[in-house]
Amino acid sequence: MSNLANQNIYTVSRLNAEVRRVLESEMGIVWLVGEISNFSAPVSGHWYLTLKDSRAQVKAAMFKGRNRLVQFRPQNGQQVLIKARLSLYEPRGDYQIIIDSMQPEGDGRLQQEFEQLKMKLAGEGLFSQDHKHLLPEHPRCVGIVTSKTGAALHDILNVLKRRDPSLPVIIYPTMVQGNDAALHIAQAIGCANSRNECDVLIVGRGGGSLEDLWCFNNEIVARTIYSSQIPVISAVGHEVDVTIADFVADVRAPTPSAAAELVSRDNSDKRQAFVNYQHKLLGEWRYYVSQHKNALQQLQYRLNQQHPMYRLQRQQQLLDDKEARLRRAIERHLTHTRQHIARQEYRLQLQSPVRRITSQKHALSIAEGQLKDAMQRQLLKRRYQFGMLTEKLDTVSPLSTLSRGYSITQDEQGTVIHNTTDVKPGDKLITRVADGEIYSTVTSS
């Protein structure tokens, strides 16, 4: 019992691998329409994007082997129609789609609707050769379902006039372009059948874009042609234009003029028979291709699933993912390193001798100012003290006494003469008075 339980225990890797296999094998090819966002195109050449609508989104990848076929450069916000297969990116467990083809939504949507209707009607047997009528060998009257003002009618009538002027023609005019054209075409075909005036119908118009020819890709027109009791020749556009009406009609003519040649007699009945057989063979070939195209697509899909390219694509996506993670890790490391360097530079600036010298210069400037102030105060104080001492000195100075009329007499050696006995005739004397000195010589004592 424990062994059975252990068999049902999955690893994450095994679970993701199983889910991927289920998605790729069960869902197959899907068509999606949505808006592009988060578009990226790394150097590997692959495209990665998100496809979204108003309520949901899904991740998508388109590898370079396929995106080289895309005729435009995808842009964020662009509406597109894509053909893709479901898958799972195992390393992250992300559900995703692998895009096989991409088209702008307008043209792509019409092409998708064309393919869907063709597959639906083919499945119902509307293209089957067993249901197709043979064209009358010698038509008695030809009906034409087209615009009464179009070039196609002019071309058909010119050919009929040149090849078989006696052949009666009935025109069932109708719109061949626009939203209401399909209903008008179906009504014209129905009118021809109800009146039963002709034994072959040419239904068509001149060439144009897929949108211009769209009324001939309408289901109601297809079913009306299928239900017609009168053989119908589809003559829509040019030879390269293909519509649903071509597949349902009894015979497809490459152009309106070619349709007129099919129904008109000329001098070569064998040539006409050959052309009829040729177009019948072409119709059978188209039916065969239509019947086997889906089977071939399924076989191609199964073959592609075994192709090493898909494994290589998954490995390439894994490489892109790791490259992106490595780039983010490098950026984080660089950011961390830059922050560390910035912090170290800040700390270095805090310890820089330039800042200390600037600080010491500032302190020295302050100390110098303080010293000058102290010296100034000390000088003022000394001057004051000097003034006081000078005043005191003046009070005891002999100069003050001299200024009151007294004098001091000294000999040449500077000895003060106190008595007459201190001198003798001939001595040189210096008498100091208030405003100077008087020199004299002793004549008698």
GROMACS .gro file of C-alpha atoms in nm:
model
  445
    1MET     CA    1   0.000   0.000   0.000
    2SER     CA    2   0.287   0.237   0.082
    3ASN     CA    3   0.450   0.160  -0.256
    4LEU     CA    4   0.131   0.266  -0.437
    5ALA     CA    5   0.120   0.587  -0.235
    6ASN     CA    6   0.482   0.661  -0.316
    7GLN     CA    7   0.411   0.623  -0.688
    8ASN     CA    8   0.149   0.899  -0.665
    9ILE     CA    9   0.389   1.144  -0.503
   10TYR     CA   10   0.519   1.386  -0.766
   11THR     CA   11   0.826   1.602  -0.762
   12VAL     CA   12   0.772   1.955  -0.883
   13SER     CA   13   0.979   1.887  -1.195
   14ARG     CA   14   0.778   1.577  -1.279
   15LEU     CA   15   0.448   1.757  -1.221
   16ASN     CA   16   0.544   2.044  -1.452
   17ALA     CA   17   0.666   1.803  -1.720
   18GLU     CA   18   0.338   1.607  -1.705
   19VAL     CA   19   0.129   1.924  -1.721
   20ARG     CA   20   0.328   2.046  -2.022
   21ARG     CA   21   0.274   1.717  -2.204
   22VAL     CA   22  -0.100   1.727  -2.131
   23LEU     CA   23  -0.132   2.086  -2.254
   24GLU     CA   24   0.064   2.023  -2.573
   25SER     CA   25  -0.105   1.692  -2.660
   26GLU     CA   26  -0.467   1.761  -2.558
   27MET     CA   27  -0.523   2.122  -2.663
   28GLY     CA   28  -0.324   2.129  -2.988
   29ILE     CA   29  -0.346   2.441  -3.204
   30VAL     CA   30  -0.558   2.738  -3.089
   31TRP     CA   31  -0.641   3.077  -3.239
   32LEU     CA   32  -0.636   3.381  -3.010
   33VAL     CA   33  -0.707   3.749  -3.049
   34GLY     CA   34  -0.582   4.002  -2.795
   35GLU     CA   35  -0.369   4.303  -2.714
   36ILE     CA   36   0.013   4.288  -2.695
   37SER     CA   37   0.184   4.409  -2.377
   38ASN     CA   38   0.530   4.364  -2.216
   39PHE     CA   39   0.684   4.295  -2.558
   40SER     CA   40   1.057   4.221  -2.552
   41ALA     CA   41   1.305   4.103  -2.815
   42PRO     CA   42   1.637   3.995  -2.656
   43VAL     CA   43   1.958   3.942  -2.853
   44SER     CA   44   1.870   3.574  -2.901
   45GLY     CA   45   1.615   3.680  -3.164
   46HIS     CA   46   1.314   3.533  -2.984
   47TRP     CA   47   1.008   3.740  -2.891
   48TYR     CA   48   0.840   3.735  -2.553
   49LEU     CA   49   0.511   3.909  -2.481
   50THR     CA   50   0.185   3.903  -2.289
   51LEU     CA   51  -0.144   3.867  -2.476
   52LYS     CA   52  -0.438   4.016  -2.287
   53ASP     CA   53  -0.797   4.127  -2.306
   54SER     CA   54  -1.010   4.323  -2.058
   55ARG     CA   55  -1.028   4.038  -1.806
   56ALA     CA   56  -0.728   3.807  -1.843
   57GLN     CA   57  -0.380   3.765  -1.985
   58VAL     CA   58  -0.144   3.486  -2.090
   59LYS     CA   59   0.232   3.480  -2.142
   60ALA     CA   60   0.356   3.400  -2.492
   61ALA     CA   61   0.681   3.324  -2.676
   62MET     CA   62   0.756   3.333  -3.048
   63PHE     CA   63   1.088   3.187  -3.151
   64LYS     CA   64   1.304   3.343  -3.420
   65GLY     CA   65   1.242   3.064  -3.668
   66ARG     CA   66   0.876   3.170  -3.678
   67ASN     CA   67   0.887   3.544  -3.606
   68ARG     CA   68   1.098   3.602  -3.918
   69LEU     CA   69   0.782   3.530  -4.117
   70VAL     CA   70   0.586   3.810  -3.947
   71GLN     CA   71   0.545   4.104  -4.186
   72PHE     CA   72   0.525   4.375  -3.916
   73ARG     CA   73   0.699   4.470  -3.592
   74PRO     CA   74   0.470   4.405  -3.292
   75GLN     CA   75   0.405   4.701  -3.064
   76ASN     CA   76   0.261   4.721  -2.714
   77GLY     CA   77  -0.111   4.797  -2.731
   78GLN     CA   78  -0.151   4.642  -3.079
   79GLN     CA   79  -0.444   4.406  -3.141
   80VAL     CA   80  -0.334   4.085  -3.313
   81LEU     CA   81  -0.466   3.745  -3.416
   82ILE     CA   82  -0.230   3.457  -3.345
   83LYS     CA   83  -0.211   3.086  -3.411
   84ALA     CA   84  -0.039   2.907  -3.125
   85ARG     CA   85  -0.001   2.590  -2.924
   86LEU     CA   86  -0.034   2.563  -2.548
   87SER     CA   87   0.269   2.476  -2.338
   88LEU     CA   88   0.427   2.519  -1.996
   89TYR     CA   89   0.762   2.677  -1.910
   90GLU     CA   90   0.877   2.408  -1.669
   91PRO     CA   91   1.149   2.592  -1.468
   92ARG     CA   92   0.898   2.850  -1.341
   93GLY     CA   93   0.577   2.654  -1.385
   94ASP     CA   94   0.438   2.931  -1.607
   95TYR     CA   95   0.151   2.837  -1.837
   96GLN     CA   96   0.221   2.994  -2.176
   97ILE     CA   97   0.153   2.976  -2.547
   98ILE     CA   98   0.409   2.920  -2.825
   99ILE     CA   99   0.311   3.140  -3.121
  100ASP     CA  100   0.327   2.989  -3.468
  101SER     CA  101   0.190   3.284  -3.670
  102MET     CA  102   0.079   3.642  -3.601
  103GLN     CA  103  -0.133   3.888  -3.799
  104PRO     CA  104  -0.292   4.227  -3.731
  105GLU     CA  105  -0.640   4.165  -3.595
  106GLY     CA  106  -0.840   4.304  -3.892
  107ASP     CA  107  -0.692   4.095  -4.176
  108GLY     CA  108  -0.622   3.804  -3.949
  109ARG     CA  109  -0.976   3.784  -3.815
  110LEU     CA  110  -1.121   3.766  -4.167
  111GLN     CA  111  -0.874   3.494  -4.262
  112GLN     CA  112  -0.958   3.300  -3.947
  113GLU     CA  113  -1.330   3.327  -4.013
  114PHE     CA  114  -1.265   3.208  -4.370
  115GLU     CA  115  -1.075   2.901  -4.248
  116GLN     CA  116  -1.335   2.820  -3.981
  117LEU     CA  117  -1.628   2.843  -4.222
  118LYS     CA  118  -1.440   2.640  -4.483
  119MET     CA  119  -1.371   2.364  -4.231
  120LYS     CA  120  -1.731   2.370  -4.108
  121LEU     CA  121  -1.887   2.348  -4.454
  122ALA     CA  122  -1.634   2.088  -4.568
  123GLY     CA  123  -1.727   1.879  -4.266
  124GLU     CA  124  -2.091   1.901  -4.362
  125GLY     CA  125  -2.013   1.787  -4.718
  126LEU     CA  126  -2.098   2.110  -4.900
  127PHE     CA  127  -1.779   2.077  -5.105
  128SER     CA  128  -1.841   1.714  -5.199
  129GLN     CA  129  -1.810   1.628  -5.567
  130ASP     CA  130  -2.102   1.386  -5.532
  131HIS     CA  131  -2.340   1.679  -5.497
  132LYS     CA  132  -2.209   1.891  -5.782
  133HIS     CA  133  -2.407   1.929  -6.107
  134LEU     CA  134  -2.257   1.889  -6.449
  135LEU     CA  135  -2.276   2.193  -6.670
  136PRO     CA  136  -2.513   2.157  -6.965
  137GLU     CA  137  -2.322   2.074  -7.280
  138HIS     CA  138  -2.518   2.328  -7.483
  139PRO     CA  139  -2.681   2.585  -7.252
  140ARG     CA  140  -3.010   2.729  -7.379
  141CYS     CA  141  -3.002   3.034  -7.149
  142VAL     CA  142  -2.740   3.180  -6.914
  143GLY     CA  143  -2.821   3.363  -6.593
  144ILE     CA  144  -2.578   3.616  -6.447
  145VAL     CA  145  -2.585   3.714  -6.077
  146THR     CA  146  -2.367   4.022  -6.036
  147SER     CA  147  -2.375   4.402  -6.016
  148LYS     CA  148  -2.545   4.565  -6.311
  149THR     CA  149  -2.283   4.840  -6.312
  150GLY     CA  150  -1.972   4.632  -6.252
  151ALA     CA  151  -1.687   4.551  -6.488
  152ALA     CA  152  -1.755   4.178  -6.444
  153LEU     CA  153  -2.092   4.202  -6.625
  154HIS     CA  154  -1.930   4.399  -6.906
  155ASP     CA  155  -1.658   4.135  -6.949
  156ILE     CA  156  -1.907   3.844  -6.948
  157LEU     CA  157  -2.134   4.005  -7.205
  158ASN     CA  158  -1.840   4.089  -7.432
  159VAL     CA  159  -1.720   3.728  -7.430
  160LEU     CA  160  -2.070   3.587  -7.491
  161LYS     CA  161  -2.127   3.831  -7.775
  162ARG     CA  162  -1.800   3.735  -7.937
  163ARG     CA  163  -1.833   3.359  -7.895
  164ASP     CA  164  -2.207   3.292  -7.911
  165PRO     CA  165  -2.421   3.600  -7.991
  166SER     CA  166  -2.739   3.392  -8.015
  167LEU     CA  167  -2.721   3.264  -7.656
  168PRO     CA  168  -2.997   3.423  -7.441
  169VAL     CA  169  -2.881   3.599  -7.124
  170ILE     CA  170  -3.083   3.695  -6.814
  171ILE     CA  171  -2.927   3.932  -6.561
  172TYR     CA  172  -3.021   3.908  -6.194
  173PRO     CA  173  -2.871   4.233  -6.060
  174THR     CA  174  -2.747   4.240  -5.703
  175MET     CA  175  -2.508   4.411  -5.468
  176VAL     CA  176  -2.165   4.245  -5.462
  177GLN     CA  177  -2.000   4.443  -5.183
  178GLY     CA  178  -2.104   4.568  -4.839
  179ASN     CA  179  -2.280   4.434  -4.531
  180ASP     CA  180  -2.609   4.353  -4.709
  181ALA     CA  181  -2.452   4.209  -5.024
  182ALA     CA  182  -2.456   3.844  -4.909
  183LEU     CA  183  -2.833   3.851  -4.851
  184HIS     CA  184  -2.894   4.015  -5.189
  185ILE     CA  185  -2.677   3.758  -5.368
  186ALA     CA  186  -2.863   3.472  -5.199
  187GLN     CA  187  -3.198   3.629  -5.293
  188ALA     CA  188  -3.086   3.669  -5.656
  189ILE     CA  189  -2.982   3.302  -5.677
  190GLY     CA  190  -3.311   3.202  -5.515
  191CYS     CA  191  -3.501   3.420  -5.762
  192ALA     CA  192  -3.327   3.251  -6.058
  193ASN     CA  193  -3.418   2.908  -5.920
  194SER     CA  194  -3.781   3.001  -5.857
  195ARG     CA  195  -3.826   3.150  -6.205
  196ASN     CA  196  -3.637   2.859  -6.369
  197GLU     CA  197  -3.557   3.062  -6.679
  198CYS     CA  198  -3.197   2.950  -6.737
  199ASP     CA  199  -3.005   2.625  -6.718
  200VAL     CA  200  -2.673   2.764  -6.583
  201LEU     CA  201  -2.586   3.052  -6.347
  202ILE     CA  202  -2.271   3.263  -6.338
  203VAL     CA  203  -2.228   3.417  -5.988
  204GLY     CA  204  -1.944   3.659  -5.933
  205ARG     CA  205  -1.777   3.997  -5.953
  206GLY     CA  206  -1.441   4.156  -6.036
  207GLY     CA  207  -1.131   4.141  -5.821
  208GLY     CA  208  -1.069   4.317  -5.490
  209SER     CA  209  -0.934   4.276  -5.140
  210LEU     CA  210  -1.039   4.001  -4.902
  211GLU     CA  211  -1.277   4.246  -4.740
  212ASP     CA  212  -1.423   4.348  -5.079
  213LEU     CA  213  -1.492   3.983  -5.169
  214TRP     CA  214  -1.618   3.894  -4.822
  215CYS     CA  215  -1.985   3.860  -4.919
  216PHE     CA  216  -1.884   3.551  -5.123
  217ASN     CA  217  -1.739   3.400  -4.803
  218ASN     CA  218  -2.076   3.422  -4.630
  219GLU     CA  219  -2.248   3.107  -4.505
  220ILE     CA  220  -2.591   3.203  -4.641
  221VAL     CA  221  -2.444   3.248  -4.990
  222ALA     CA  222  -2.265   2.914  -4.965
  223ARG     CA  223  -2.579   2.729  -4.857
  224THR     CA  224  -2.787   2.900  -5.124
  225ILE     CA  225  -2.540   2.792  -5.395
  226TYR     CA  226  -2.539   2.438  -5.250
  227SER     CA  227  -2.921   2.428  -5.260
  228SER     CA  228  -2.945   2.565  -5.616
  229GLN     CA  229  -3.108   2.329  -5.867
  230ILE     CA  230  -2.942   2.525  -6.146
  231PRO     CA  231  -2.568   2.452  -6.195
  232VAL     CA  232  -2.364   2.742  -6.058
  233ILE     CA  233  -2.033   2.870  -6.189
  234SER     CA  234  -1.841   3.078  -5.932
  235ALA     CA  235  -1.650   3.361  -6.102
  236VAL     CA  236  -1.523   3.580  -5.819
  237GLY     CA  237  -1.226   3.811  -5.865
  238HIS     CA  238  -0.902   3.714  -6.031
  239GLU     CA  239  -0.743   3.372  -6.060
  240VAL     CA  240  -0.553   3.411  -5.730
  241ASP     CA  241  -0.869   3.503  -5.536
  242VAL     CA  242  -1.034   3.205  -5.362
  243THR     CA  243  -1.370   3.225  -5.182
  244ILE     CA  244  -1.608   2.985  -5.009
  245ALA     CA  245  -1.840   3.023  -5.307
  246ASP     CA  246  -1.566   2.868  -5.526
  247PHE     CA  247  -1.563   2.551  -5.312
  248VAL     CA  248  -1.943   2.512  -5.302
  249ALA     CA  249  -2.016   2.598  -5.665
  250ASP     CA  250  -2.043   2.324  -5.926
  251VAL     CA  251  -1.756   2.481  -6.123
  252ARG     CA  252  -1.508   2.751  -6.033
  253ALA     CA  253  -1.394   2.987  -6.308
  254PRO     CA  254  -1.074   3.187  -6.250
  255THR     CA  255  -1.233   3.508  -6.383
  256PRO     CA  256  -1.579   3.627  -6.499
  257SER     CA  257  -1.452   3.618  -6.860
  258ALA     CA  258  -1.344   3.256  -6.816
  259ALA     CA  259  -1.692   3.172  -6.685
  260ALA     CA  260  -1.845   3.319  -7.000
  261GLU     CA  261  -1.615   3.102  -7.209
  262LEU     CA  262  -1.727   2.792  -7.016
  263VAL     CA  263  -2.095   2.841  -7.098
  264SER     CA  264  -2.055   2.965  -7.456
  265ARG     CA  265  -2.008   2.748  -7.764
  266ASP     CA  266  -1.737   2.801  -8.019
  267ASN     CA  267  -1.605   2.609  -8.316
  268SER     CA  268  -1.422   2.361  -8.100
  269ASP     CA  269  -1.657   2.140  -7.900
  270LYS     CA  270  -1.365   1.917  -7.805
  271ARG     CA  271  -1.185   2.213  -7.655
  272GLN     CA  272  -1.495   2.299  -7.457
  273ALA     CA  273  -1.521   1.943  -7.330
  274PHE     CA  274  -1.155   1.951  -7.236
  275VAL     CA  275  -1.207   2.273  -7.043
  276ASN     CA  276  -1.506   2.122  -6.865
  277TYR     CA  277  -1.310   1.815  -6.768
  278GLN     CA  278  -1.019   2.029  -6.665
  279HIS     CA  279  -1.234   2.237  -6.432
  280LYS     CA  280  -1.404   1.926  -6.300
  281LEU     CA  281  -1.062   1.778  -6.225
  282LEU     CA  282  -0.957   2.103  -6.061
  283GLY     CA  283  -1.270   2.095  -5.846
  284GLU     CA  284  -1.208   1.737  -5.743
  285TRP     CA  285  -0.847   1.822  -5.663
  286ARG     CA  286  -0.953   2.117  -5.448
  287TYR     CA  287  -1.199   1.896  -5.264
  288TYR     CA  288  -0.931   1.632  -5.209
  289VAL     CA  289  -0.691   1.894  -5.076
  290SER     CA  290  -0.958   2.039  -4.849
  291GLN     CA  291  -1.049   1.694  -4.711
  292HIS     CA  292  -0.691   1.594  -4.641
  293LYS     CA  293  -0.554   1.928  -4.525
  294ASN     CA  294  -0.680   1.888  -4.169
  295ALA     CA  295  -0.542   1.535  -4.144
  296LEU     CA  296  -0.210   1.659  -4.275
  297GLN     CA  297  -0.207   1.942  -4.020
  298GLN     CA  298  -0.268   1.695  -3.738
  299LEU     CA  299   0.010   1.469  -3.862
  300GLN     CA  300   0.237   1.770  -3.901
  301TYR     CA  301   0.155   1.877  -3.546
  302ARG     CA  302   0.230   1.532  -3.408
  303LEU     CA  303   0.554   1.526  -3.603
  304ASN     CA  304   0.646   1.870  -3.474
  305GLN     CA  305   0.592   1.756  -3.118
  306GLN     CA  306   0.868   1.500  -3.168
  307HIS     CA  307   1.096   1.746  -3.343
  308PRO     CA  308   1.413   1.843  -3.151
  309MET     CA  309   1.342   2.204  -3.247
  310TYR     CA  310   1.076   2.231  -2.975
  311ARG     CA  311   1.313   2.102  -2.710
  312LEU     CA  312   1.575   2.344  -2.840
  313GLN     CA  313   1.321   2.627  -2.822
  314ARG     CA  314   1.245   2.543  -2.460
  315GLN     CA  315   1.617   2.540  -2.386
  316GLN     CA  316   1.656   2.874  -2.565
  317GLN     CA  317   1.375   3.022  -2.356
  318LEU     CA  318   1.542   2.887  -2.043
  319LEU     CA  319   1.870   3.045  -2.157
  320ASP     CA  320   1.696   3.381  -2.212
  321ASP     CA  321   1.540   3.356  -1.868
  322LYS     CA  322   1.873   3.279  -1.701
  323GLU     CA  323   2.039   3.557  -1.898
  324ALA     CA  324   1.777   3.801  -1.771
  325ARG     CA  325   1.823   3.676  -1.413
  326LEU     CA  326   2.202   3.707  -1.447
  327ARG     CA  327   2.165   4.061  -1.579
  328ARG     CA  328   1.942   4.154  -1.284
  329ALA     CA  329   2.190   3.992  -1.040
  330ILE     CA  330   2.479   4.187  -1.195
  331GLU     CA  331   2.282   4.509  -1.172
  332ARG     CA  332   2.200   4.439  -0.805
  333HIS     CA  333   2.568   4.362  -0.736
  334LEU     CA  334   2.678   4.680  -0.912
  335THR     CA  335   2.423   4.881  -0.717
  336HIS     CA  336   2.539   4.728  -0.388
  337THR     CA  337   2.903   4.791  -0.481
  338ARG     CA  338   2.831   5.153  -0.574
  339GLN     CA  339   2.650   5.204  -0.242
  340HIS     CA  340   2.942   5.047  -0.051
  341ILE     CA  341   3.191   5.269  -0.233
  342ALA     CA  342   2.977   5.575  -0.160
  343ARG     CA  343   2.969   5.486   0.210
  344GLN     CA  344   3.347   5.435   0.217
  345GLU     CA  345   3.400   5.766   0.038
  346TYR     CA  346   3.181   5.937   0.295
  347ARG     CA  347   3.373   5.778   0.582
  348LEU     CA  348   3.703   5.873   0.414
  349GLN     CA  349   3.584   6.229   0.377
  350LEU     CA  350   3.505   6.233   0.748
  351GLN     CA  351   3.866   6.123   0.822
  352SER     CA  352   4.023   6.342   0.554
  353PRO     CA  353   4.321   6.560   0.674
  354VAL     CA  354   4.179   6.839   0.463
  355ARG     CA  355   3.877   6.855   0.690
  356ARG     CA  356   4.101   6.835   1.000
  357ILE     CA  357   4.334   7.105   0.866
  358THR     CA  358   4.036   7.324   0.791
  359SER     CA  359   3.905   7.262   1.143
  360GLN     CA  360   4.248   7.334   1.299
  361LYS     CA  361   4.283   7.650   1.089
  362HIS     CA  362   3.951   7.765   1.218
  363ALA     CA  363   4.052   7.688   1.577
  364LEU     CA  364   4.389   7.863   1.519
  365SER     CA  365   4.209   8.164   1.381
  366ILE     CA  366   3.990   8.176   1.690
  367ALA     CA  367   4.293   8.134   1.921
  368GLU     CA  368   4.480   8.405   1.728
  369GLY     CA  369   4.188   8.640   1.774
  370GLN     CA  370   4.170   8.554   2.142
  371LEU     CA  371   4.549   8.613   2.177
  372LYS     CA  372   4.522   8.951   2.007
  373ASP     CA  373   4.238   9.045   2.238
  374ALA     CA  374   4.442   8.932   2.543
  375MET     CA  375   4.750   9.122   2.423
  376GLN     CA  376   4.540   9.431   2.362
  377ARG     CA  377   4.393   9.408   2.709
  378GLN     CA  378   4.739   9.350   2.862
  379LEU     CA  379   4.885   9.643   2.668
  380LEU     CA  380   4.608   9.872   2.790
  381LYS     CA  381   4.663   9.749   3.141
  382ARG     CA  382   5.042   9.809   3.120
  383ARG     CA  383   4.987  10.150   2.971
  384TYR     CA  384   4.758  10.237   3.256
  385GLN     CA  385   5.012  10.109   3.511
  386PHE     CA  386   5.290  10.297   3.330
  387GLY     CA  387   5.087  10.615   3.347
  388MET     CA  388   5.030  10.571   3.717
  389LEU     CA  389   5.402  10.509   3.778
  390THR     CA  390   5.492  10.806   3.561
  391GLU     CA  391   5.271  11.031   3.770
  392LYS     CA  392   5.430  10.895   4.086
  393LEU     CA  393   5.776  10.941   3.938
  394ASP     CA  394   5.694  11.296   3.837
  395THR     CA  395   5.609  11.378   4.195
  396VAL     CA  396   5.961  11.283   4.307
  397SER     CA  397   6.153  11.369   3.990
  398PRO     CA  398   6.415  11.648   4.014
  399LEU     CA  399   6.279  11.774   3.688
  400SER     CA  400   5.967  11.882   3.865
  401THR     CA  401   6.183  12.073   4.109
  402LEU     CA  402   6.372  12.228   3.819
  403SER     CA  403   6.048  12.337   3.661
  404ARG     CA  404   5.978  12.547   3.972
  405GLY     CA  405   6.299  12.753   3.922
  406TYR     CA  406   6.556  12.530   4.085
  407SER     CA  407   6.867  12.394   3.911
  408ILE     CA  408   7.126  12.121   3.957
  409THR     CA  409   7.496  12.178   3.903
  410GLN     CA  410   7.732  11.892   3.824
  411ASP     CA  411   8.096  11.866   3.731
  412GLU     CA  412   8.214  11.701   3.415
  413GLN     CA  413   8.199  11.363   3.579
  414GLY     CA  414   7.828  11.413   3.662
  415THR     CA  415   7.888  11.464   4.036
  416VAL     CA  416   7.634  11.697   4.191
  417ILE     CA  417   7.792  12.010   4.345
  418HIS     CA  418   7.656  12.063   4.693
  419ASN     CA  419   7.907  12.313   4.833
  420THR     CA  420   8.150  12.571   4.700
  421THR     CA  421   8.428  12.358   4.828
  422ASP     CA  422   8.338  12.094   4.576
  423VAL     CA  423   8.479  12.314   4.297
  424LYS     CA  424   8.795  12.510   4.218
  425PRO     CA  425   8.877  12.769   3.959
  426GLY     CA  426   8.897  12.631   3.612
  427ASP     CA  427   8.651  12.343   3.666
  428LYS     CA  428   8.392  12.290   3.400
  429LEU     CA  429   8.038  12.286   3.537
  430ILE     CA  430   7.705  12.180   3.393
  431THR     CA  431   7.400  12.348   3.531
  432ARG     CA  432   7.067  12.173   3.455
  433VAL     CA  433   6.760  12.392   3.448
  434ALA     CA  434   6.403  12.312   3.346
  435ASP     CA  435   6.446  12.374   2.973
  436GLY     CA  436   6.807  12.257   2.922
  437GLU     CA  437   7.169  12.273   3.043
  438ILE     CA  438   7.412  12.563   3.098
  439TYR     CA  439   7.787  12.507   3.063
  440SER     CA  440   8.019  12.729   3.264
  441THR     CA  441   8.374  12.755   3.400
  442VAL     CA  442   8.459  12.832   3.765
  443THR     CA  443   8.668  13.151   3.788
  444SER     CA  444   8.678  13.177   4.165
  445SER     CA  445   8.535  12.996   4.463
   0.00000   0.00000   0.00000
